[in-house]
PDB file of C-alpha atoms in Angstrom:
ATOM      1  CA  UNK R   9     -17.041 -16.887  12.539  1.00 77.00           C
ATOM      2  CA  UNK R  10     -14.515 -14.232  11.656  1.00 83.00           C
ATOM      3  CA  UNK R  11     -12.078 -16.448   9.250  1.00 88.00           C
ATOM      4  CA  UNK R  12      -8.435 -16.781   9.911  1.00 88.00           C
ATOM      5  CA  UNK R  13      -7.541 -14.964   6.436  1.00 92.00           C
ATOM      6  CA  UNK R  14      -9.382 -11.643   8.076  1.00 92.00           C
ATOM      7  CA  UNK R  15      -7.320 -12.140  11.263  1.00 91.00           C
ATOM      8  CA  UNK R  16      -4.960 -12.533   9.286  1.00 94.00           C
ATOM      9  CA  UNK R  17      -5.352  -9.270   6.740  1.00 94.00           C
ATOM     10  CA  UNK R  18      -6.290  -7.184   9.852  1.00 94.00           C
ATOM     11  CA  UNK R  19      -2.798  -7.470  11.714  1.00 94.00           C
ATOM     12  CA  UNK R  20      -1.347  -6.554   8.337  1.00 95.00           C
ATOM     13  CA  UNK R  21      -3.368  -3.496   8.226  1.00 95.00           C
ATOM     14  CA  UNK R  22      -2.930  -2.743  12.188  1.00 95.00           C
ATOM     15  CA  UNK R  23       1.362  -3.489  11.875  1.00 95.00           C
ATOM     16  CA  UNK R  24       1.786  -1.008   9.039  1.00 93.00           C
ATOM     17  CA  UNK R  25      -0.507   2.010  10.736  1.00 93.00           C
ATOM     18  CA  UNK R  26       1.848   0.969  13.866  1.00 94.00           C
ATOM     19  CA  UNK R  27       4.988   1.075  11.443  1.00 93.00           C
ATOM     20  CA  UNK R  28       3.769   4.579  10.652  1.00 91.00           C
ATOM     21  CA  UNK R  29       2.679   5.596  14.142  1.00 92.00           C
ATOM     22  CA  UNK R  30       6.368   4.341  15.743  1.00 94.00           C
ATOM     23  CA  UNK R  31       8.232   5.789  12.445  1.00 92.00           C
ATOM     24  CA  UNK R  32       6.070   9.560  13.527  1.00 92.00           C
ATOM     25  CA  UNK R  33       7.902   8.687  17.332  1.00 95.00           C
ATOM     26  CA  UNK R  34       3.912   7.633  19.080  1.00 94.00           C
ATOM     27  CA  UNK R  35       5.813   3.873  21.987  1.00 95.00           C
ATOM     28  CA  UNK R  36       2.987   1.510  20.746  1.00 95.00           C
ATOM     29  CA  UNK R  37       2.439  -1.832  20.030  1.00 95.00           C
ATOM     30  CA  UNK R  38       0.058  -3.935  17.631  1.00 95.00           C
ATOM     31  CA  UNK R  39      -2.082  -5.281  20.467  1.00 94.00           C
ATOM     32  CA  UNK R  40      -2.611  -1.177  22.083  1.00 96.00           C
ATOM     33  CA  UNK R  41      -3.364  -0.207  18.374  1.00 95.00           C
ATOM     34  CA  UNK R  42      -6.158  -3.277  17.547  1.00 94.00           C
ATOM     35  CA  UNK R  43      -7.438  -3.266  20.743  1.00 93.00           C
ATOM     36  CA  UNK R  44      -8.458   1.399  19.963  1.00 94.00           C
ATOM     37  CA  UNK R  45      -9.386   0.572  16.624  1.00 94.00           C
ATOM     38  CA  UNK R  46     -11.650  -2.435  17.144  1.00 93.00           C
ATOM     39  CA  UNK R  47     -13.407   0.532  20.226  1.00 94.00           C
ATOM     40  CA  UNK R  48     -13.411   3.368  17.840  1.00 95.00           C
ATOM     41  CA  UNK R  49     -14.975   0.829  15.283  1.00 94.00           C
ATOM     42  CA  UNK R  50     -17.754  -0.057  17.527  1.00 93.00           C
ATOM     43  CA  UNK R  51     -18.850   3.100  18.697  1.00 94.00           C
ATOM     44  CA  UNK R  52     -18.468   4.341  15.003  1.00 94.00           C
ATOM     45  CA  UNK R  53     -20.693   2.402  14.171  1.00 91.00           C
ATOM     46  CA  UNK R  54     -22.557   0.591  17.027  1.00 92.00           C
ATOM     47  CA  UNK R  55     -21.308  -2.877  17.182  1.00 86.00           C
ATOM     48  CA  UNK R  56     -20.035  -4.454  19.845  1.00 84.00           C
ATOM     49  CA  UNK R  57     -16.709  -6.055  18.111  1.00 84.00           C
ATOM     50  CA  UNK R  58     -14.980  -6.682  21.363  1.00 79.00           C
ATOM     51  CA  UNK R  59     -13.187  -9.965  19.733  1.00 84.00           C
ATOM     52  CA  UNK R  60     -11.844 -11.186  16.777  1.00 82.00           C
ATOM     53  CA  UNK R  61     -11.395 -14.476  18.282  1.00 82.00           C
ATOM     54  CA  UNK R  62     -15.325 -14.116  19.645  1.00 79.00           C
ATOM     55  CA  UNK R  63     -17.716 -16.164  17.540  1.00 80.00           C
ATOM     56  CA  UNK R  64     -20.208 -12.943  17.944  1.00 81.00           C
ATOM     57  CA  UNK R  65     -17.758 -11.618  15.556  1.00 84.00           C
ATOM     58  CA  UNK R  66     -19.128 -12.147  12.327  1.00 87.00           C
ATOM     59  CA  UNK R  67     -17.882 -13.191   8.564  1.00 89.00           C
ATOM     60  CA  UNK R  68     -19.653  -9.727   7.732  1.00 91.00           C
ATOM     61  CA  UNK R  69     -18.804  -7.751  10.532  1.00 90.00           C
ATOM     62  CA  UNK R  70     -14.497  -8.756   9.828  1.00 91.00           C
ATOM     63  CA  UNK R  71     -15.214  -7.419   6.841  1.00 93.00           C
ATOM     64  CA  UNK R  72     -16.537  -4.856   6.656  1.00 94.00           C
ATOM     65  CA  UNK R  73     -13.607  -3.430  10.040  1.00 95.00           C
ATOM     66  CA  UNK R  74     -11.184  -5.296   7.521  1.00 95.00           C
ATOM     67  CA  UNK R  75     -12.162  -2.083   4.582  1.00 95.00           C
ATOM     68  CA  UNK R  76     -12.472   0.827   7.865  1.00 95.00           C
ATOM     69  CA  UNK R  77      -8.946  -0.214   8.518  1.00 95.00           C
ATOM     70  CA  UNK R  78      -7.444  -0.539   4.805  1.00 94.00           C
ATOM     71  CA  UNK R  79      -9.440   3.329   4.091  1.00 93.00           C
ATOM     72  CA  UNK R  80      -7.536   4.288   7.561  1.00 89.00           C
ATOM     73  CA  UNK R  81      -4.035   3.032   6.459  1.00 90.00           C
ATOM     74  CA  UNK R  82      -5.099   4.995   2.815  1.00 88.00           C
ATOM     75  CA  UNK R  83      -5.643   8.085   4.406  1.00 85.00           C
ATOM     76  CA  UNK R  84      -2.185   7.445   6.405  1.00 78.00           C
ATOM     77  CA  UNK R  85       0.308   6.947   2.978  1.00 69.00           C
ATOM     78  CA  UNK R  86      -1.810   9.435   0.913  1.00 67.00           C
ATOM     79  CA  UNK R  87      -0.847  12.512   3.829  1.00 55.00           C
ATOM     80  CA  UNK R  88       2.808  10.232   3.649  1.00 55.00           C
ATOM     81  CA  UNK R  89       2.959  10.436   0.104  1.00 55.00           C
ATOM     82  CA  UNK R  90       1.459  13.957   0.155  1.00 55.00           C
ATOM     83  CA  UNK R  91       4.392  14.958   2.013  1.00 53.00           C
ATOM     84  CA  UNK R  92       6.916  13.083   0.527  1.00 54.00           C
ATOM     85  CA  UNK R  93       5.801  14.937  -2.878  1.00 56.00           C
ATOM     86  CA  UNK R  94       5.501  18.268  -1.364  1.00 51.00           C
TER      87      UNK R  94
END
């Protein structure tokens, strides 16, 4: 089962992504982005990740999801840094 610390990390990363999206003029919410990211992750890796509070979401799946989210955030941050330095 997913740990509370993992849930906090997931929401912190998603909030950072939402902040970036809102800066681009996109109207969205943390829950909308979380659900879409979970669906994208599930499709990409073939892992059913429908709920972070489900007993079906294992510690390992949560860690893999966090890693994937982090890489998405880093690519957003990297793109932002490249535009700022140009």
